[in-house]
Tab-separated table of C-alpha atoms in Angstrom:
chain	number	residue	atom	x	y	z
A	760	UNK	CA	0.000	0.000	0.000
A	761	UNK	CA	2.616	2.497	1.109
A	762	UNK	CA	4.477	1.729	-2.700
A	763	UNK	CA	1.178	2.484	-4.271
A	764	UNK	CA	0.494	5.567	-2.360
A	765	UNK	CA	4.469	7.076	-3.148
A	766	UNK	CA	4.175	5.696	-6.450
A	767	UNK	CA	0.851	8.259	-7.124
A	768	UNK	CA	2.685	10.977	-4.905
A	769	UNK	CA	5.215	11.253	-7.562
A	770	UNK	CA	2.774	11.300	-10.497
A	771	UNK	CA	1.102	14.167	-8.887
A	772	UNK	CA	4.444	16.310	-8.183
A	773	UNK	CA	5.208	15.634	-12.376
A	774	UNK	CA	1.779	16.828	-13.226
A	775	UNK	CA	2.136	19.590	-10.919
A	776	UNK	CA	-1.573	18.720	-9.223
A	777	UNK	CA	-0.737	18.798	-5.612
A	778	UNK	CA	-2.617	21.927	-4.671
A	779	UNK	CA	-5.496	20.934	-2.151
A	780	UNK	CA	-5.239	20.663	1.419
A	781	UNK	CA	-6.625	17.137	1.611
A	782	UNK	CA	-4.116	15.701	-1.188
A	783	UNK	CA	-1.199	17.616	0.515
A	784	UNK	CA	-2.407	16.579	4.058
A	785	UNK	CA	-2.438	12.766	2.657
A	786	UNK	CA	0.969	12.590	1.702
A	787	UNK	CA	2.218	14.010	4.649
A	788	UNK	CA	0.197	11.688	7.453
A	789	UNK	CA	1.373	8.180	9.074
A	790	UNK	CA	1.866	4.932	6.899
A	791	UNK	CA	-0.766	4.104	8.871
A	792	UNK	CA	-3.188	6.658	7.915
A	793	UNK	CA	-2.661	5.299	4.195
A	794	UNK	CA	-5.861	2.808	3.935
A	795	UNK	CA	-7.675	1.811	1.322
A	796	UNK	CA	-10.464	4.805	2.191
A	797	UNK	CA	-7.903	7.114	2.430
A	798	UNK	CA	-6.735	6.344	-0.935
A	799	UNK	CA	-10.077	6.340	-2.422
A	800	UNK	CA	-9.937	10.139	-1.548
A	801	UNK	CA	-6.903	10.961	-2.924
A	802	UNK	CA	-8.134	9.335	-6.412
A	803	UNK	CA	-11.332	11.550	-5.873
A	804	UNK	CA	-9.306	14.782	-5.616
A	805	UNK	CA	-7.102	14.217	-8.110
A	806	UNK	CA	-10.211	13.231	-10.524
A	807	UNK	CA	-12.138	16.493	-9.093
A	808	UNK	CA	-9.174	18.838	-9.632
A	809	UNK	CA	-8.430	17.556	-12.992
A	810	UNK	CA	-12.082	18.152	-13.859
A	811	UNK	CA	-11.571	21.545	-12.731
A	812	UNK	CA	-8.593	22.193	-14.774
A	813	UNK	CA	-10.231	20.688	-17.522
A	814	UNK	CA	-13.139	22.964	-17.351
A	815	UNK	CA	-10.993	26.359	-16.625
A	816	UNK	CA	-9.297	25.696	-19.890
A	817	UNK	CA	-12.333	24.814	-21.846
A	818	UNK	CA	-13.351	28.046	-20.315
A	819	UNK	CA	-9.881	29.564	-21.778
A	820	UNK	CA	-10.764	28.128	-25.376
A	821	UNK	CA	-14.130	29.625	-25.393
A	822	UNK	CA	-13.103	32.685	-24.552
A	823	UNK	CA	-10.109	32.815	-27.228
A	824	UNK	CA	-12.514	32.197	-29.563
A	825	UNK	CA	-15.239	34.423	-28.527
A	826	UNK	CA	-12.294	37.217	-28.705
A	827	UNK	CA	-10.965	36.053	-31.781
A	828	UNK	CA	-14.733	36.534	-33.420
A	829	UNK	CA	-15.118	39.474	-31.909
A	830	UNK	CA	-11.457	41.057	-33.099
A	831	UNK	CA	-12.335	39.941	-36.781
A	832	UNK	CA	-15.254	41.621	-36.715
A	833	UNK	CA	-14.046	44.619	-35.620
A	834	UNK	CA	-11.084	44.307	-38.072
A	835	UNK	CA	-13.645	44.006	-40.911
A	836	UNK	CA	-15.570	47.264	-39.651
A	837	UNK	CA	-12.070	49.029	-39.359
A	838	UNK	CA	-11.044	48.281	-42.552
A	839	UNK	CA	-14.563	49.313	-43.691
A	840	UNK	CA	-13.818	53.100	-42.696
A	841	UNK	CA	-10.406	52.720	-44.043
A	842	UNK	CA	-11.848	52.088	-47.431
A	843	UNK	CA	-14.566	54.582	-46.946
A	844	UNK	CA	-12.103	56.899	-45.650
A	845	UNK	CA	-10.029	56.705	-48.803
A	846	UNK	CA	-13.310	57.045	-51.385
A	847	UNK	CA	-14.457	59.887	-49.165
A	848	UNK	CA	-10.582	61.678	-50.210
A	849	UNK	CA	-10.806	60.525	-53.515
A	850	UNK	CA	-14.862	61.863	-53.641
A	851	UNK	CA	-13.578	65.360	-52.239
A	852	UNK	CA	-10.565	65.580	-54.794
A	853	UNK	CA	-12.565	64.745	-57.359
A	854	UNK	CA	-15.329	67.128	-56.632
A	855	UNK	CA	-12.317	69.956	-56.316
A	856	UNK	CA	-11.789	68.804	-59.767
A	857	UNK	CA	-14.917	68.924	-61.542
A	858	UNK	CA	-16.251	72.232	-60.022
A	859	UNK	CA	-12.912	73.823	-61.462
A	860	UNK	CA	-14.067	72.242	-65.124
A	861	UNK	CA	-17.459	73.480	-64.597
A	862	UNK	CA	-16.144	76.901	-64.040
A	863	UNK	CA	-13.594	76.872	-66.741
A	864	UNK	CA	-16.625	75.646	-68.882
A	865	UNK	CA	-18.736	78.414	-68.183
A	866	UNK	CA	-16.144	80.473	-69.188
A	867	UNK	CA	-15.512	79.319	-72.316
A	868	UNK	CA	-19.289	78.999	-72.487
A	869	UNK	CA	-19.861	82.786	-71.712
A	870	UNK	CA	-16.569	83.791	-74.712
A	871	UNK	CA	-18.355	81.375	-77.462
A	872	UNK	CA	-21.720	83.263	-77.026
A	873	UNK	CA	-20.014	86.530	-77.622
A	874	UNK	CA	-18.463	85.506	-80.429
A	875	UNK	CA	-21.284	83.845	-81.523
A	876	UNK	CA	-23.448	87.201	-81.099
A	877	UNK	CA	-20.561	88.811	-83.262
A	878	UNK	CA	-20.757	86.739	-85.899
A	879	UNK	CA	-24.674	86.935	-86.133
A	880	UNK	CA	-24.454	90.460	-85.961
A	881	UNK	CA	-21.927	90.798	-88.987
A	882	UNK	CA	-23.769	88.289	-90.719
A	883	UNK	CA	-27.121	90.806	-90.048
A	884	UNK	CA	-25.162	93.756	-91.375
A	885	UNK	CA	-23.894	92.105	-94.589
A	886	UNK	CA	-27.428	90.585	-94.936
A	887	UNK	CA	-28.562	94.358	-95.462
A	888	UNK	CA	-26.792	94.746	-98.703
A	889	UNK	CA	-27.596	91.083	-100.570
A	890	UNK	CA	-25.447	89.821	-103.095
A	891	UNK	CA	-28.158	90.613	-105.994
A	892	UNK	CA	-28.677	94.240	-104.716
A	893	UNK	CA	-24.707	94.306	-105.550
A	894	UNK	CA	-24.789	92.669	-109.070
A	895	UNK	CA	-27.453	95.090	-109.351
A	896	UNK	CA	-25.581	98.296	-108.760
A	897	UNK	CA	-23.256	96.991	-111.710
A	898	UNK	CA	-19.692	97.173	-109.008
A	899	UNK	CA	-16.175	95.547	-109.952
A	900	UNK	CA	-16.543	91.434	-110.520
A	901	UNK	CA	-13.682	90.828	-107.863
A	902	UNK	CA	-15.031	92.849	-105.516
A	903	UNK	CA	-18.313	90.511	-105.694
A	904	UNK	CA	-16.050	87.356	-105.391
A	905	UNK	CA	-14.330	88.855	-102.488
A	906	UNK	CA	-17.794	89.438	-100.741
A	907	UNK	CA	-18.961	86.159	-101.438
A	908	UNK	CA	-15.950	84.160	-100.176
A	909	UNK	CA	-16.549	86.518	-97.180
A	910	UNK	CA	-19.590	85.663	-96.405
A	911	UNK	CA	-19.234	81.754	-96.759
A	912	UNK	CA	-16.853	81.852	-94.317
A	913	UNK	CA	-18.920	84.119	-91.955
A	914	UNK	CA	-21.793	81.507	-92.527
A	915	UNK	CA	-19.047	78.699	-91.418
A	916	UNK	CA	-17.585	80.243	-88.456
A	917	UNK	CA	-20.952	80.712	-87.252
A	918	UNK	CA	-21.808	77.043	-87.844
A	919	UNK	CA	-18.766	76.711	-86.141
A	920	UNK	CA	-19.516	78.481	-83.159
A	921	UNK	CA	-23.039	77.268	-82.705
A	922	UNK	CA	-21.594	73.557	-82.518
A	923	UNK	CA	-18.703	74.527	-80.152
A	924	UNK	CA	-21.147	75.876	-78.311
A	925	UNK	CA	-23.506	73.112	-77.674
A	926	UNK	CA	-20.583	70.922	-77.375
A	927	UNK	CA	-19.908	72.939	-74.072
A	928	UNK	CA	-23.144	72.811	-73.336
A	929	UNK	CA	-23.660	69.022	-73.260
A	930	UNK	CA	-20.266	68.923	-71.241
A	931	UNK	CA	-21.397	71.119	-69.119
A	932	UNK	CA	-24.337	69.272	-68.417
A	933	UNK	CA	-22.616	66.263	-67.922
A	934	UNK	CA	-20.491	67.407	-65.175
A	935	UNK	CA	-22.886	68.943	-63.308
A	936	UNK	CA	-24.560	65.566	-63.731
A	937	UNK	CA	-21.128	63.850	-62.485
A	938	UNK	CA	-20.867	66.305	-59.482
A	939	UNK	CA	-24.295	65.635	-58.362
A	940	UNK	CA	-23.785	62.227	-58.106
A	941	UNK	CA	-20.502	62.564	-56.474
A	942	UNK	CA	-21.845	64.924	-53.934
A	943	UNK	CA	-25.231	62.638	-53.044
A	944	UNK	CA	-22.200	59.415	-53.256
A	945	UNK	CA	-20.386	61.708	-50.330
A	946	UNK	CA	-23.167	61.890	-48.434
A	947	UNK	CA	-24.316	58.418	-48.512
A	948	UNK	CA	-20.762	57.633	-47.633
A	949	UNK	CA	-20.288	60.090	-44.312
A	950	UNK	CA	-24.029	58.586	-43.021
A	951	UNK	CA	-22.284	54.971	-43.336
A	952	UNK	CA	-18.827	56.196	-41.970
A	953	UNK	CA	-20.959	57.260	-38.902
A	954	UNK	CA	-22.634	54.035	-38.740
A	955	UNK	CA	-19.182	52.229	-39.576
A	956	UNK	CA	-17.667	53.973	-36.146
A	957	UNK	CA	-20.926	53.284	-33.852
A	958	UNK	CA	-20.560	49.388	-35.134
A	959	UNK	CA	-16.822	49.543	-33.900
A	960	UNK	CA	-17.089	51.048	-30.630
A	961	UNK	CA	-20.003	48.648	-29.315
A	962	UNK	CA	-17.796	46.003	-30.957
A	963	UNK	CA	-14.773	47.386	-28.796
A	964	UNK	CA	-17.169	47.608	-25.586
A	965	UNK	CA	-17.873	43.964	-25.801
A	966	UNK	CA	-14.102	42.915	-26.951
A	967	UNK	CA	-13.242	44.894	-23.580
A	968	UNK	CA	-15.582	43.029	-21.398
A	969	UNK	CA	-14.239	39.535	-22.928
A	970	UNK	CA	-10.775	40.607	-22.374
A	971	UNK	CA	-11.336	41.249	-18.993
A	972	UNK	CA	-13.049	37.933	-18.298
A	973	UNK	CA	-10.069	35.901	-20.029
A	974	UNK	CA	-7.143	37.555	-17.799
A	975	UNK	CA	-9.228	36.901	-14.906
A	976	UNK	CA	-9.039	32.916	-15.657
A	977	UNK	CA	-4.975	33.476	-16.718
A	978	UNK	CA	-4.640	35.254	-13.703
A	979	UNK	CA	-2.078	32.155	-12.057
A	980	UNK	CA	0.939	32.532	-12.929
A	981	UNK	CA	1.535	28.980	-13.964
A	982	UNK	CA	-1.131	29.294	-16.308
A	983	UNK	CA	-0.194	32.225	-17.982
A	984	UNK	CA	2.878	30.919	-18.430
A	985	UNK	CA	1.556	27.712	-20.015
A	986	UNK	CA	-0.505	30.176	-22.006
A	987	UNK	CA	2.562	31.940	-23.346
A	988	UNK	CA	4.633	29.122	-24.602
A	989	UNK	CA	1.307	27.407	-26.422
A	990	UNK	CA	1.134	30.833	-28.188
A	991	UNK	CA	4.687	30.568	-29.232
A	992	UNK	CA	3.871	27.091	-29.913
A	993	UNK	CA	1.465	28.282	-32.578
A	994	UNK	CA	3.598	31.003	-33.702
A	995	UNK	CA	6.509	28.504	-34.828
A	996	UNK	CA	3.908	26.017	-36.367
A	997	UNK	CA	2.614	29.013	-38.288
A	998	UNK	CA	5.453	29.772	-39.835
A	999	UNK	CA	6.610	26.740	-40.728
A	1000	UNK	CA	2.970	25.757	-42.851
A	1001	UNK	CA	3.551	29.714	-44.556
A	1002	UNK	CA	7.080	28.907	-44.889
A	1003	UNK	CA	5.899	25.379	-46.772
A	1004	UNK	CA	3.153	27.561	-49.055
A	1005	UNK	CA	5.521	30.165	-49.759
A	1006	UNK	CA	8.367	27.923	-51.423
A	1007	UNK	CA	5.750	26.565	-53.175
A	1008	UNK	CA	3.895	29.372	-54.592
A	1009	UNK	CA	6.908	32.168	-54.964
A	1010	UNK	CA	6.879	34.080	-58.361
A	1011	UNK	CA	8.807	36.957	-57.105
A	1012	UNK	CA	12.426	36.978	-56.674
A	1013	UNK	CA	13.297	38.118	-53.194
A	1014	UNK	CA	16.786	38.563	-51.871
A	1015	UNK	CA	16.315	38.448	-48.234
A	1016	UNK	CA	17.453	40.935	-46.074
A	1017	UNK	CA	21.043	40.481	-45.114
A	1018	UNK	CA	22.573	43.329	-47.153
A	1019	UNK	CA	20.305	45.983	-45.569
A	1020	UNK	CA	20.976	45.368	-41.650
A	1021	UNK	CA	20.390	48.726	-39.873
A	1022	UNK	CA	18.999	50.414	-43.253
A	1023	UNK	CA	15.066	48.939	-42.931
A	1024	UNK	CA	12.044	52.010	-41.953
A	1025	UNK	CA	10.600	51.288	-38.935
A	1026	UNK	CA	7.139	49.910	-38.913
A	1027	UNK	CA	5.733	52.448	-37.090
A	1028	UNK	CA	7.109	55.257	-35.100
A	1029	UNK	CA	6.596	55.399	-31.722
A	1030	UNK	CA	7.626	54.838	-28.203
A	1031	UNK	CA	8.978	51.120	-27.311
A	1032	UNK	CA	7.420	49.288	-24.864
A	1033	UNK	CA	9.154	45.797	-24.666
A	1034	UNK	CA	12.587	44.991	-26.406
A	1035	UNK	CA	13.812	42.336	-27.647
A	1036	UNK	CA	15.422	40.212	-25.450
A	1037	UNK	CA	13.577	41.818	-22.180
A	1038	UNK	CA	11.484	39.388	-19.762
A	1039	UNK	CA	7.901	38.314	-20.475
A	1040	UNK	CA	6.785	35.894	-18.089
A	1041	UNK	CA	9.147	33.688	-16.028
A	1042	UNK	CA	11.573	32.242	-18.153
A	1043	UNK	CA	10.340	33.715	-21.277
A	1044	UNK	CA	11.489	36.543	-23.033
A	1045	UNK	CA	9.948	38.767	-26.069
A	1046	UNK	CA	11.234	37.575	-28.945
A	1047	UNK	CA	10.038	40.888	-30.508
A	1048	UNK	CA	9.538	44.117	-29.887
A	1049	UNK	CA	6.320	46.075	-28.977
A	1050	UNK	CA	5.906	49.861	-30.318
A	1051	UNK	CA	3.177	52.363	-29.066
A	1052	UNK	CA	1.417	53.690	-31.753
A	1053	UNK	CA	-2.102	55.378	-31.419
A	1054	UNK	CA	-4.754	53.091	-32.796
A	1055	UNK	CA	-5.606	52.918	-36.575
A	1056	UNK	CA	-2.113	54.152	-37.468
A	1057	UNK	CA	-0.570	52.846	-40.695
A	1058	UNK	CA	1.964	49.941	-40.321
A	1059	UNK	CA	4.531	50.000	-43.187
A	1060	UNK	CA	6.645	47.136	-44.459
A	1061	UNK	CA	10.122	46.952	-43.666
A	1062	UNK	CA	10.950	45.968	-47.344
A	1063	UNK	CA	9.892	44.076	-50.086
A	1064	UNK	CA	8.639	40.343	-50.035
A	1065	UNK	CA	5.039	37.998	-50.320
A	1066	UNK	CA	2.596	38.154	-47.600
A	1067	UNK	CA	2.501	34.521	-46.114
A	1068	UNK	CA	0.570	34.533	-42.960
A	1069	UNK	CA	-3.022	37.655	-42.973
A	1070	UNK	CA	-5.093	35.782	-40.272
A	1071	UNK	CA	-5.649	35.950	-36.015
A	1072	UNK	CA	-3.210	33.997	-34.093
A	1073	UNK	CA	-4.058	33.098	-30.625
A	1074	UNK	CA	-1.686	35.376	-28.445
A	1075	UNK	CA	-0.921	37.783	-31.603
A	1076	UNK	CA	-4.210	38.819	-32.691
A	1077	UNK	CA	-4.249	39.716	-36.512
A	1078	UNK	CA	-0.752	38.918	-37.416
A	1079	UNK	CA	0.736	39.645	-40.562
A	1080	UNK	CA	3.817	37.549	-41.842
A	1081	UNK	CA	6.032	38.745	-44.819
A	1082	UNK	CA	8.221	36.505	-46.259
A	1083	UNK	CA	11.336	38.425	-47.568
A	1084	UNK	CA	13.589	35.836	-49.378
A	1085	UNK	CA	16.470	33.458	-47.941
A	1086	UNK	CA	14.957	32.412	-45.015
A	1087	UNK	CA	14.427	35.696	-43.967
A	1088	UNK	CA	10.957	37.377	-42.435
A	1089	UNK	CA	8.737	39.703	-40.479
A	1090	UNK	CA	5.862	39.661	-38.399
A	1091	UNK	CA	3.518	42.550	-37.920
A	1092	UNK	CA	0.610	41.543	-35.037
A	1093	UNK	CA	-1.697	43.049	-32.433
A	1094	UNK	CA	-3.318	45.002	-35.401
A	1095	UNK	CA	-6.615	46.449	-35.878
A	1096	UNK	CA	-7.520	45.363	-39.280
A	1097	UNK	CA	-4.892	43.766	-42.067
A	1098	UNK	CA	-5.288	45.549	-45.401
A	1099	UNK	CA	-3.229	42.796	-47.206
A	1100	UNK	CA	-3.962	39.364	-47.776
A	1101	UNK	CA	-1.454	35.311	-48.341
A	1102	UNK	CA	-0.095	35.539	-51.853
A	1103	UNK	CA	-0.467	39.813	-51.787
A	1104	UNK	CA	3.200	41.377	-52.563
A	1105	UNK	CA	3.825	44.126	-51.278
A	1106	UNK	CA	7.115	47.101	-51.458
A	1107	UNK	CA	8.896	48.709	-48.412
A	1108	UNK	CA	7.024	51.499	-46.892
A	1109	UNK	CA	3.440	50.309	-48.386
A	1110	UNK	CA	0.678	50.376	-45.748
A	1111	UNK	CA	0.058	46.924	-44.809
A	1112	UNK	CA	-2.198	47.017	-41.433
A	1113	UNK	CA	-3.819	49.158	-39.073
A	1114	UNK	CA	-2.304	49.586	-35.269
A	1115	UNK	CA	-4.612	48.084	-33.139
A	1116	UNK	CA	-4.889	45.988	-29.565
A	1117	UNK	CA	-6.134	42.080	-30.801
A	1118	UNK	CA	-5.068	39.229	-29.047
A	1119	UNK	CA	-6.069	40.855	-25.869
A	1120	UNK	CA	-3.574	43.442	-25.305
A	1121	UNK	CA	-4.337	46.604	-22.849
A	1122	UNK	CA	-2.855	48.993	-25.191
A	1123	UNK	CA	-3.259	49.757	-28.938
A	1124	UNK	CA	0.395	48.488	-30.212
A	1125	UNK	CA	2.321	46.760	-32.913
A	1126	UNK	CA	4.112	43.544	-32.207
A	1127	UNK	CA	7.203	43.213	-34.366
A	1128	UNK	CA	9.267	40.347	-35.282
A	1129	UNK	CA	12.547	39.551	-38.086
A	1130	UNK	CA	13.334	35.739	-38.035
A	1131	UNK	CA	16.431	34.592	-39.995
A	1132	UNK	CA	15.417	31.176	-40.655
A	1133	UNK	CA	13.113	30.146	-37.435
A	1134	UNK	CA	14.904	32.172	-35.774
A	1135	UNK	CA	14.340	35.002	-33.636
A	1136	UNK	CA	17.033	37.682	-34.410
A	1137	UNK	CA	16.716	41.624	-32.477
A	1138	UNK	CA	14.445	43.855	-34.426
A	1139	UNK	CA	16.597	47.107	-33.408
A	1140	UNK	CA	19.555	45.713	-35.334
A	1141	UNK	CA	18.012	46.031	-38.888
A	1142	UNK	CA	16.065	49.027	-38.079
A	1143	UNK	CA	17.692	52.950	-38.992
A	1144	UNK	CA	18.790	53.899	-35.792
């Protein structure tokens, strides 16, 4: 009995279960305490705090994913008002546009009626002396060639005129027509941008609320800890399946990033809040580094290369991963909303993302990351300093 009893003893110290005050209090009392009820208690606890382990991280699960809908969603809103953001500049630049047509158009509008009045009032005048009242008064032959040549080409620039002039005219028209439109467009557009932002801050309320709910059931330290490497966990498994899709879908030469060490733009500017190499949690340290940036701030690429990775990661929120060349990449997460998606290229210094807080982070922030094949290499070092 007493093998069997510091046989189990052991299994529990391995698994880390010995947390109770009856299982503790059984492994410290008499041989003799050790019967067969006794034991039949220690089996129950064990069973009843597995069980609640169990259900804690079921708990954990559901809530990842309930954030990870709930980030998504508000990535797909954010990236709504991005777009609608853009039109809205594009809508105002082109309105600048055609209102300065329109009034060069009614200028040239306003000159071609003059001259068109000119015309028709030369035409009136020469009309007063008709070409038979000149054969009539017996004048010089050239002279009545002259006049007639004259007044066919009176007669054309007239013609001329009038068709200039309802050219502009139809123009005209049809940018007042296009302005219209873009105007009603614009305001169409700002009633959804306002609807667009209402969506996203109720979506942020309840994100908040979930967020609070999940660190209160990682609040042991043990289990954040466990938390942290499974993320990493995920991370490395990640890369490897983009690293896998991008060897064998690459149609773009890329030449890594070895020859530009401390020449890349930073992904944002801001203040740094973890380095590289700092502590996380325990034994853990960030294998990236975390900038401050205020949310719905542009994140750039560092250089050139094929997006790999465009999805949420548990622990990284919407991560982006861009594959550079030679074994060589970055990683872009915490956003708000990814504007790129896998098989997108993209150039250095093209908007890629949106600062943001997903994954559960407490402040809006970009995660950054440069692996040299699998591995982890400091962020500052390839950065302009």
């Amino acid at each position: 009995m007493r093998e069997k009893i510091t046989h189990l003893y052991n299994k529990l110290r391995a698994s880390a279960l010995c947390t109770g005050a009856l299982l503790c209090l059984a492994f410290a009392a008499p041989t003799s305490w050790a019967d067969q009820g006794q034991l039949d208690g220690v089996k129950q606890e064990i069973t009843r705090q597995q069980s609640q382990l169990n259900a804690t991280q079921k708990k954990i699960d559901s809530l990842q994913k309930t954030l990870k809908k709930q980030e998504t969603g508000i990535a797909d809103t954010a990236r709504k008002i991005h777009r609608a953001e853009q039109r809205q500049q594009e809508l105002t630049n082109s309105i600048r546009t055609l209102k300065q047509q329109l009034a060069t158009l009614e200028q040239q509008q306003l000159g071609q009626r003059e001259l068109l009045g000119e015309l028709l009032n030369t035409q009136y005048r020469q009309g007063r002396h008709s070409q038979l009242a000149l054969i009539l008064s017996g004048q010089d032959q050239n002279r009545l060639d002259r006049f007639t040549v004259y007044a066919e080409r009176l007669s054309q620039a007239r013609s001329r005129a009038l068709d200039e002039l309802t050219a502009t005219a139809t123009e005209l028209q049809l940018k007042q027509h296009q302005l219209r439109e873009q105007q009603a467009e614009q305001t169409t557009l700002l009633a959804s941008l306002k609807q667009h932002q209402k969506s996203l801050e109720a979506e942020r309320k309840q994100r908040q609320k979930t967020v609070r709910t999940l660190k209160q059931q990682v609040r042991s330290d043990n289990r954040y800890l466990g938390e942290l490497k499974s993320n990493e966990q995920r991370l490395v498994k990640e890369i490897a399946r983009a690293k896998a899709a991008a060897e064998a879908a690459r149609r773009v030469p890329m030449d890594g990033l070895a020859r530009h060490k401390g020449k890349l733009p930073w992904p944002v500017k801001g203040r740094v809040i973890h380095n590289y190499g700092s502590s996380l949690q325990g034994e853990l340290h960030w294998k990236g580094m975390v900038i401050g940036q205020t949310q719905g701030s542009q994140v750039k690429a560092i250089y050139p290369g094929k997006v790999v990775f465009a999805d949420w990661l548990r622990g990284y929120g919407l991560l982006l991963v861009i594959d550079h060349g030679k074994g060589d990449m970055s990683f872009y997460g915490y956003n708000q909303t990814l504007l790129k998606k896998v098989g997108d290229t993209v150039q250095g210094s093209e908007a890629i993302a949106l600062v943001g807080d997903s994954g559960g982070q407490e402040q809006t922030a970009l995660y950054f990351e440069i692996r040299r094949k699998g591995n982890p290499s400091n962020p500052r070092q390839w950065l302009i300093r």
